[in-house]
Coordinates of C-alpha atoms in Angstrom, one line a residue:
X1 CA 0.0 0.0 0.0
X2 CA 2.8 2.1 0.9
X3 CA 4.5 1.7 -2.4
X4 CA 0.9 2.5 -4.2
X5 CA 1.3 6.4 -2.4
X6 CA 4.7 6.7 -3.1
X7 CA 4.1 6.0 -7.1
X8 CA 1.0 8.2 -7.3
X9 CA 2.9 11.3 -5.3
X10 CA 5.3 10.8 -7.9
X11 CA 3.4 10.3 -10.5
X12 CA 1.9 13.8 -9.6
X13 CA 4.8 15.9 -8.8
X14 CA 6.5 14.9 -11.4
X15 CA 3.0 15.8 -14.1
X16 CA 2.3 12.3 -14.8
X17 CA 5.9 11.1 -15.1
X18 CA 8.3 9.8 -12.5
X19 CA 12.1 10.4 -12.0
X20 CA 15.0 8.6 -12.7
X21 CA 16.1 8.5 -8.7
X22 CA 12.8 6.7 -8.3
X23 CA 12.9 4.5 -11.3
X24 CA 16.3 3.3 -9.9
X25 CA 15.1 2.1 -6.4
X26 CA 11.6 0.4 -8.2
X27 CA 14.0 -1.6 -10.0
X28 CA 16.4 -2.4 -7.0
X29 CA 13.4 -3.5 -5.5
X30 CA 12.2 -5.7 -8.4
X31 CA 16.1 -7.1 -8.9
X32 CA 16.0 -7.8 -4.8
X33 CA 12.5 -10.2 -5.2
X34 CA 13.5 -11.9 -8.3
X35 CA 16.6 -12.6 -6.2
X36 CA 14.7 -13.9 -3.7
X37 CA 13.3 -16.3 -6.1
X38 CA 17.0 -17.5 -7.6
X39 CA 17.9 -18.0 -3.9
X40 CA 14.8 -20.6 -3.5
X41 CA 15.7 -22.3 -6.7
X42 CA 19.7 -22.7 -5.8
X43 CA 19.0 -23.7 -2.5
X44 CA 16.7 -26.5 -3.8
X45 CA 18.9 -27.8 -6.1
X46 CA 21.8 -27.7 -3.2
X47 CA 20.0 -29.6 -0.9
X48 CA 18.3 -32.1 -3.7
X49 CA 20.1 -35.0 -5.5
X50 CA 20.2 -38.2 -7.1
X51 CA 23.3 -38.6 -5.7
X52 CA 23.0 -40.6 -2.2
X53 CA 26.4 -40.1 -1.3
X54 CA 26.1 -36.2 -1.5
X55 CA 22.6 -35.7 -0.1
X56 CA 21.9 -33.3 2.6
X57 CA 19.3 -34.0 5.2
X58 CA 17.2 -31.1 7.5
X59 CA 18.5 -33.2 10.1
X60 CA 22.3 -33.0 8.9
X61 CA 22.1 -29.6 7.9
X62 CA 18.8 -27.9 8.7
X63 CA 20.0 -24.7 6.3
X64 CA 21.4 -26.6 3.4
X65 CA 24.7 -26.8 1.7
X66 CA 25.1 -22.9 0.8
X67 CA 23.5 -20.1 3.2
X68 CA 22.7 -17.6 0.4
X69 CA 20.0 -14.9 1.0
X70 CA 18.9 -11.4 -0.8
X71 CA 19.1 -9.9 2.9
X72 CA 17.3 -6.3 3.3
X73 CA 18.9 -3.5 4.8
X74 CA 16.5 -2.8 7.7
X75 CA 18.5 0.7 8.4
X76 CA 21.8 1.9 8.9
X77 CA 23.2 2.6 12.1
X78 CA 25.9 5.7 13.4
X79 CA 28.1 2.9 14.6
X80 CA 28.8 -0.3 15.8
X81 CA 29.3 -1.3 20.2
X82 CA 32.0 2.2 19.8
X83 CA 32.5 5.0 17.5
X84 CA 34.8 3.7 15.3
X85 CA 32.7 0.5 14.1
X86 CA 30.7 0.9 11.2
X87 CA 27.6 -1.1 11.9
X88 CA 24.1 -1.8 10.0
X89 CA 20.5 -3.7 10.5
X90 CA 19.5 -6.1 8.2
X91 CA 17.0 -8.8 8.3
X92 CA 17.4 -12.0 9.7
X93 CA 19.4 -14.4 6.5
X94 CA 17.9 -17.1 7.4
X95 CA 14.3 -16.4 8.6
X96 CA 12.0 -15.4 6.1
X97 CA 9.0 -14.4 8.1
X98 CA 9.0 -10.2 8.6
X99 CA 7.9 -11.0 12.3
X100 CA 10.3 -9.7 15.8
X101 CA 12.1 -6.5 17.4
X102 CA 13.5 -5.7 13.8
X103 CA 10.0 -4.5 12.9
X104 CA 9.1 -2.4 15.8
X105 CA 7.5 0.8 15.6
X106 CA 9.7 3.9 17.0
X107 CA 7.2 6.1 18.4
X108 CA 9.5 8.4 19.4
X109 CA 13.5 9.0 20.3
X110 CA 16.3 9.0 17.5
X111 CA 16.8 5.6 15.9
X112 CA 18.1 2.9 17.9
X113 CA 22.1 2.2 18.2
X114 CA 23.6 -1.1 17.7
X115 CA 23.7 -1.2 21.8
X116 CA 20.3 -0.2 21.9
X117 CA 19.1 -3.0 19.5
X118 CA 21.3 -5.6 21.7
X119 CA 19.8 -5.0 24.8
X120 CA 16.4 -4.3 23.1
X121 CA 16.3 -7.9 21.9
X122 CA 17.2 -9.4 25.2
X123 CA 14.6 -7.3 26.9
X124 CA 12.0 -8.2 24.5
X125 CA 13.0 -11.8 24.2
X126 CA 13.0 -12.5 27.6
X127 CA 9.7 -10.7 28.2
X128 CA 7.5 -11.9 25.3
X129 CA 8.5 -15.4 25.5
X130 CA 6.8 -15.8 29.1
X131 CA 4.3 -18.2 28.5
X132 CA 1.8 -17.1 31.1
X133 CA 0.3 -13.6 29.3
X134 CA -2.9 -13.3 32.4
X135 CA -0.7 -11.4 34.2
X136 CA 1.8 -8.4 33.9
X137 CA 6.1 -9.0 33.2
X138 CA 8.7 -6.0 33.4
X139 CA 12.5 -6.7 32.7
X140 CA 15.3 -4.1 32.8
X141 CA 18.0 -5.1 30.9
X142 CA 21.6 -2.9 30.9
X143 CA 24.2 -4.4 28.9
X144 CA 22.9 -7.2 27.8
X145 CA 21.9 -8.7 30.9
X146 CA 19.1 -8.5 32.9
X147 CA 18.7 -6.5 36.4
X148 CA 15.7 -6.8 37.5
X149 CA 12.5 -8.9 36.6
X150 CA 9.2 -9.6 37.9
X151 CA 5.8 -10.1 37.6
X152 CA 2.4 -8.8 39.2
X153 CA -1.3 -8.0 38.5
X154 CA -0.7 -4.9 36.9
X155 CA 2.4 -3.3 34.6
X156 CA 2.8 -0.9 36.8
X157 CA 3.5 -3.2 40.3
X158 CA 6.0 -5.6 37.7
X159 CA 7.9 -2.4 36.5
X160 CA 8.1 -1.3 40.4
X161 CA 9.2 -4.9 41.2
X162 CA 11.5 -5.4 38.6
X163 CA 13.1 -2.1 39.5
X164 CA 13.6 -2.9 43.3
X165 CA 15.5 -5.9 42.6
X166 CA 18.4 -3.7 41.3
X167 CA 17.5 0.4 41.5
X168 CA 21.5 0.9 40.8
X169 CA 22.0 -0.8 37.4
X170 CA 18.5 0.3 36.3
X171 CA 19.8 3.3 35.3
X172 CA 20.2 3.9 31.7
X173 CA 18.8 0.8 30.6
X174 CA 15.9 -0.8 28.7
X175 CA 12.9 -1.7 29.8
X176 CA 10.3 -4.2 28.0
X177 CA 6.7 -5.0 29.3
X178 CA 3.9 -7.5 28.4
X179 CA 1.2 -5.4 28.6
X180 CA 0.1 -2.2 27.0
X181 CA 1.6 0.9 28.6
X182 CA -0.7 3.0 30.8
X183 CA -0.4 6.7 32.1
X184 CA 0.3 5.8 35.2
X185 CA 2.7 3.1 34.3
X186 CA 4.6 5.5 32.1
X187 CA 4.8 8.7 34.2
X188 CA 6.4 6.1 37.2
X189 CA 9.4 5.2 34.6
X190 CA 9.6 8.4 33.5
X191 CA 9.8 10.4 36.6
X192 CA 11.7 8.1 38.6
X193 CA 14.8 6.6 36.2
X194 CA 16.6 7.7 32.5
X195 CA 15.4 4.9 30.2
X196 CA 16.9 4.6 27.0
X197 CA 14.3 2.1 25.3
X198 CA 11.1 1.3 26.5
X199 CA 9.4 -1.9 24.5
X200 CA 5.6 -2.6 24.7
X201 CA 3.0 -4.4 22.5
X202 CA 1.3 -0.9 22.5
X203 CA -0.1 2.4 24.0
X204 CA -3.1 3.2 25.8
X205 CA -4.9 6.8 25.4
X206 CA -3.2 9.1 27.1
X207 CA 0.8 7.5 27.1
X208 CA 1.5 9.3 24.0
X209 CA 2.2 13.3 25.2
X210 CA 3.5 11.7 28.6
X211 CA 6.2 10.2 26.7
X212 CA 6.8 13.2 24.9
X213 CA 8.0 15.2 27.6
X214 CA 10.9 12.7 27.7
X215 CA 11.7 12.9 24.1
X216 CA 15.4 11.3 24.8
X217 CA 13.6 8.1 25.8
X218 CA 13.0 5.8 22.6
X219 CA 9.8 4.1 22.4
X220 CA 9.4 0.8 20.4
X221 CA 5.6 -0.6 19.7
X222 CA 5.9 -4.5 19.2
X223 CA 2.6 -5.4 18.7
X224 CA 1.7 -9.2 18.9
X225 CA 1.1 -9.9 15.3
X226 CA 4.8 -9.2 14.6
X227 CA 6.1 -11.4 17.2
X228 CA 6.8 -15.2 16.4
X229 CA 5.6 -18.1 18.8
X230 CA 8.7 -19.5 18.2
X231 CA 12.6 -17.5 18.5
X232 CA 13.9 -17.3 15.0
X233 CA 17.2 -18.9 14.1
X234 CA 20.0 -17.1 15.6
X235 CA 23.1 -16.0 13.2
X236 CA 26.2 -15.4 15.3
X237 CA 29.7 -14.7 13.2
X238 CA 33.2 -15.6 14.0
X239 CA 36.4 -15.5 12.1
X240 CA 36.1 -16.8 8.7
X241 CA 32.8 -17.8 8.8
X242 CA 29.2 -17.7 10.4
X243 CA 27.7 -19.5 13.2
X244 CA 23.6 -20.7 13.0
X245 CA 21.7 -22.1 15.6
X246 CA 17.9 -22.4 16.4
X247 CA 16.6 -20.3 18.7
X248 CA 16.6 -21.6 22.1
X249 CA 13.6 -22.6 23.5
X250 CA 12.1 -24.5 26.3
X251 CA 11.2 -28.1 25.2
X252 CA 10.9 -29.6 28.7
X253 CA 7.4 -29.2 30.0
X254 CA 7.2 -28.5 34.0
X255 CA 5.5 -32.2 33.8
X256 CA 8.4 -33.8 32.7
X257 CA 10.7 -32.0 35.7
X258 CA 12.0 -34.5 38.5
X259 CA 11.8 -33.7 42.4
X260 CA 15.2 -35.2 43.2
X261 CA 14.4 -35.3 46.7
X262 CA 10.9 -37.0 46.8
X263 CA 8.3 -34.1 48.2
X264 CA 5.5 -32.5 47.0
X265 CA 5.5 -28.9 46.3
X266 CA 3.0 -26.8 47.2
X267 CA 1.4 -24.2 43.7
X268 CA 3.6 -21.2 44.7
X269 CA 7.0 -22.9 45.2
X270 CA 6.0 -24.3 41.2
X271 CA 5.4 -20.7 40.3
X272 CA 8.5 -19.4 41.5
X273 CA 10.4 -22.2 40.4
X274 CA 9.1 -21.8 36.9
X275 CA 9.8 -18.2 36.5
X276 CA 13.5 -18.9 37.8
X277 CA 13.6 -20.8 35.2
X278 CA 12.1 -18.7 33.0
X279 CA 14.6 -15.9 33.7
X280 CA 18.1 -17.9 34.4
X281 CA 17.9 -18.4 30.5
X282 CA 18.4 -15.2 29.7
X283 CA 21.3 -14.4 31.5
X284 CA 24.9 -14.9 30.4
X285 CA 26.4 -18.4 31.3
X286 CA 27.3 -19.5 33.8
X287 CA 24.3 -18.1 35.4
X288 CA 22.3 -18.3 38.8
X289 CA 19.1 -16.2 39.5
X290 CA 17.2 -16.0 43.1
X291 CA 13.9 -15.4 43.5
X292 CA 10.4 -14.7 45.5
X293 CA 7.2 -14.3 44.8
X294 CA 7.7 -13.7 41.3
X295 CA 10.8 -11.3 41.7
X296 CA 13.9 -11.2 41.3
X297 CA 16.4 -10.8 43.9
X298 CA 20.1 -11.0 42.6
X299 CA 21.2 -12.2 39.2
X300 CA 24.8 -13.5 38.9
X301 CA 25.8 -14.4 35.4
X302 CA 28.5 -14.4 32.8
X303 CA 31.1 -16.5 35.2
X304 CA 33.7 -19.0 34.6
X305 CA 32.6 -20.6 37.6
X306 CA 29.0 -21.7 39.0
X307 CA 30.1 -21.1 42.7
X308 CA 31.2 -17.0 41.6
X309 CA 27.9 -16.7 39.8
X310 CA 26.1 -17.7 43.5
X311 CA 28.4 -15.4 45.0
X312 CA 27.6 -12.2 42.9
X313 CA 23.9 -12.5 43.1
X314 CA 23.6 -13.1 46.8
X315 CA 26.1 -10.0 47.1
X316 CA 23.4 -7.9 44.9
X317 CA 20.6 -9.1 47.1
X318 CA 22.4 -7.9 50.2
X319 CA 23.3 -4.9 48.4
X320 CA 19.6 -4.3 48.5
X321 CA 19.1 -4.8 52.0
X322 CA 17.4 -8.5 50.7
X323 CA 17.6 -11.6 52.5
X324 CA 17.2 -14.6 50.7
X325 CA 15.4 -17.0 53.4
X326 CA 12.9 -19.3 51.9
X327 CA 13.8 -18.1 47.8
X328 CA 14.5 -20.3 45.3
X329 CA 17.5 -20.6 43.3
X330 CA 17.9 -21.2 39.2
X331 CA 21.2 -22.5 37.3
X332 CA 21.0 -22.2 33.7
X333 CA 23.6 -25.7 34.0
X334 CA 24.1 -28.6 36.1
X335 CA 26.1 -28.3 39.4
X336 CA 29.9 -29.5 39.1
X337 CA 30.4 -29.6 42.6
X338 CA 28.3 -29.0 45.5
X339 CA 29.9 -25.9 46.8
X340 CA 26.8 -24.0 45.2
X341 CA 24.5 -26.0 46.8
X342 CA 26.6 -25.3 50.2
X343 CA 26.2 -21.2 49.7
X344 CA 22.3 -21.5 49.3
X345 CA 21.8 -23.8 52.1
X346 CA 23.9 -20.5 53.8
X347 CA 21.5 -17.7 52.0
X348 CA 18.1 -19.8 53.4
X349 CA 17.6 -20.9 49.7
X350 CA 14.2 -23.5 50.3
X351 CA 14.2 -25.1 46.7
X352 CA 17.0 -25.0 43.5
X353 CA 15.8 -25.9 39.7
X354 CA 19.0 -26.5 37.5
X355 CA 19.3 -28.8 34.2
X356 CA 20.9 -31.7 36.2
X357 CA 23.1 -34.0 34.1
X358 CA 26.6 -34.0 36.1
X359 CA 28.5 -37.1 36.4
X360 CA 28.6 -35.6 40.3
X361 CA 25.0 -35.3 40.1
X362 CA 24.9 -38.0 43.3
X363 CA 26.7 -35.5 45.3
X364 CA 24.7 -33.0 44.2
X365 CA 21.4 -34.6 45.3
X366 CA 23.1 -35.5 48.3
X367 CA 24.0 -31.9 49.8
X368 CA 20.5 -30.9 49.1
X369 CA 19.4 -33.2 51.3
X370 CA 22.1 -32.9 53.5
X371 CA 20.7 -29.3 54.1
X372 CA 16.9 -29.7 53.3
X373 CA 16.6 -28.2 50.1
X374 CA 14.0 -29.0 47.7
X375 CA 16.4 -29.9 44.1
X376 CA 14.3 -30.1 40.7
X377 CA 16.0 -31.0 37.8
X378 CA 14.4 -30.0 34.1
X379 CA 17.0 -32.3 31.9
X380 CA 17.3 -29.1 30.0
X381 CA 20.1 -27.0 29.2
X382 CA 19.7 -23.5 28.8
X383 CA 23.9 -22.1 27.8
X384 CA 23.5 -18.3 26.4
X385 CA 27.2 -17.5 25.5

């Protein structure tokens, strides 16, 4: 429709004729979608053969034997992570659905910086792929990582949750919400912290000229008919070459979790275990998460030990004047040793969730019993590197 207005504005400014500028990008654009359709064709032919020997299987190599795409330019950006990277937005190579952040609506603020877009994704991801949408999720997210998360009857108690759990690094960062933003909601982020992206599904009457006496804050509408049920393949490059993966996601249904220790849990030790879960994920390996009633209470992630990771978050909690008696505790990987298990049986932890799967696994299982705590395992890894 878009393309319809630009052709007839043409078409009249230029008295029925159009100019060459414009004829140039109409045939870029036509040159890009028969590309599209060469692409289809070669990647067919790569995959397909009468030659058993040769053939490649989804299963072998889900993306065929050449990666080859007519990629868009979404937009270009001022830089890269610093000044003196040159950096750019295209669409996703090898996702052909025009669904996710990339096709957000700025509603206001300049355009987005390659930071911004980093910690924009994580935000959103982590919010939007919460499976229970009946009630409200907030996370702030400041370099990549989350600070604070939580959840609660309305946006406005999750956002005031989520930016308790860590009021220091909440400055300057992103914030992303399941629900649609209210007055109330906005003029409690705005007056009380610098945000420099602020992710919902949309706005209600009203949010608009709040928001617009902050016009440094960047506002991104995601509404839910651009979002995908499932995360879109993830493109990752290194030296030489490029890295794909599927998006991660979680496979393992809470039915298929194992009590290691035998006892039944009550509904809200389940809810709390679950959004651990949920949250640990999204945090930088190695990871470890504590939380209560649907909040977070210190995040320790991106460690090259387990044990540190602990550490960090319980020394955030008690930066916040936050016990942790009775919380639970979330490890995005199994337990090597059972010196974490030691530290939360010092913090008051009452139950841990982690993937399991350590040849020490025993001794694992053992110390939580050893102190009391409730130990679930999920048989589900969740690395994010």
């Amino acid at each position: 429709m878009q393309k319809c207005v630009c052709f007839l504005e043409e078409l009249s400014i230029h008295q029925g004729a159009t100019s060459l500028a414009y004829r140039a990008q109409l045939a870029t654009d036509a040159f890009l979608h028969a590309a599209e359709y060469d692409v289809a064709i070669a990647q067919y032919f790569l995959t397909y053969t009468d030659h058993p020997a040769t053939e490649v299987s989804p299963d072998t190599a889900p993306w065929g034997k050449a990666l080859m795409s007519a990629v868009p330019l979404r937009m270009a950006l001022r830089y890269g992570e610093n000044p003196h990277q040159r950096a750019a937005l295209y669409a996703n190579p090898v996702s052909s659905h025009a669904f996710g952040l990339a096709q957000a609506l700025l509603i206001q603020g300049k355009p987005l910086s390659y930071n911004n877009w980093l910690d924009a994704d994580a935000a959103w991801q982590l919010t939007h792929q919460w499976p229970n949408h009946d009630i409200a999720f907030c996370a702030i997210i400041k370099h990549n990582t989350p600070c604070g998360v939580a959840t609660a009857e309305t946006a406005l108690a999750a956002y005031e949750r989520a930016y308790a759990a860590d009021p220091t690094s909440a400055f300057g960062g992103v914030i992303a919400l399941n629900l649609p933003l209210d007055p109330t909601t906005a003029k409690t982020i705005l007056s009380r912290q610098f945000v420099e992206v602020l992710i919902v599904p949309a706005l209600l009457p009203g949010v608009e000229s709040i928001l617009a006496d902050k016009p440094a804050c960047r506002v991104l509408v995601l509404p839910p008919q651009l979002t995908e049920c499932v995360p879109a393949p993830t493109v990752r490059s290194i030296d030489g070459g490029i890295l794909v993966q599927d998006g991660d996601t979680f496979l393992q249904a809470r039915a298929t979790w194992e009590v290691m220790n035998g006892t039944d849990l009550p509904e809200t030790l389940w809810a709390d275990l679950q959004f651990a879960w949920h949250v640990v994920a999204f945090v930088r390996s190695n990871a470890i998460v504590y939380v209560r009633n649907g909040q977070t209470l210190g995040i320790g992630g991106g460690q090259t030990s387990r044990v540190f990771a602990a550490e960090i978050a319980a020394l955030k909690a008690a930066q916040q004047h936050c016990d942790l008696q009775s919380c639970v505790m979330a490890s995005d990987a199994f337990f090597p040793f059972r010196d974490s298990i030691d530290l939360a049986a010092k913090q008051g932890v009452r139950a841990i969730i982690s993937p399991g799967g350590s040849k020490r696994d025993p001794e694992v299982i053992a110390a939580a019993k050893e102190h009391g705590i409730i130990l679930v395992f999920t048989h589900e890894r969740h690395f994010r590197h």
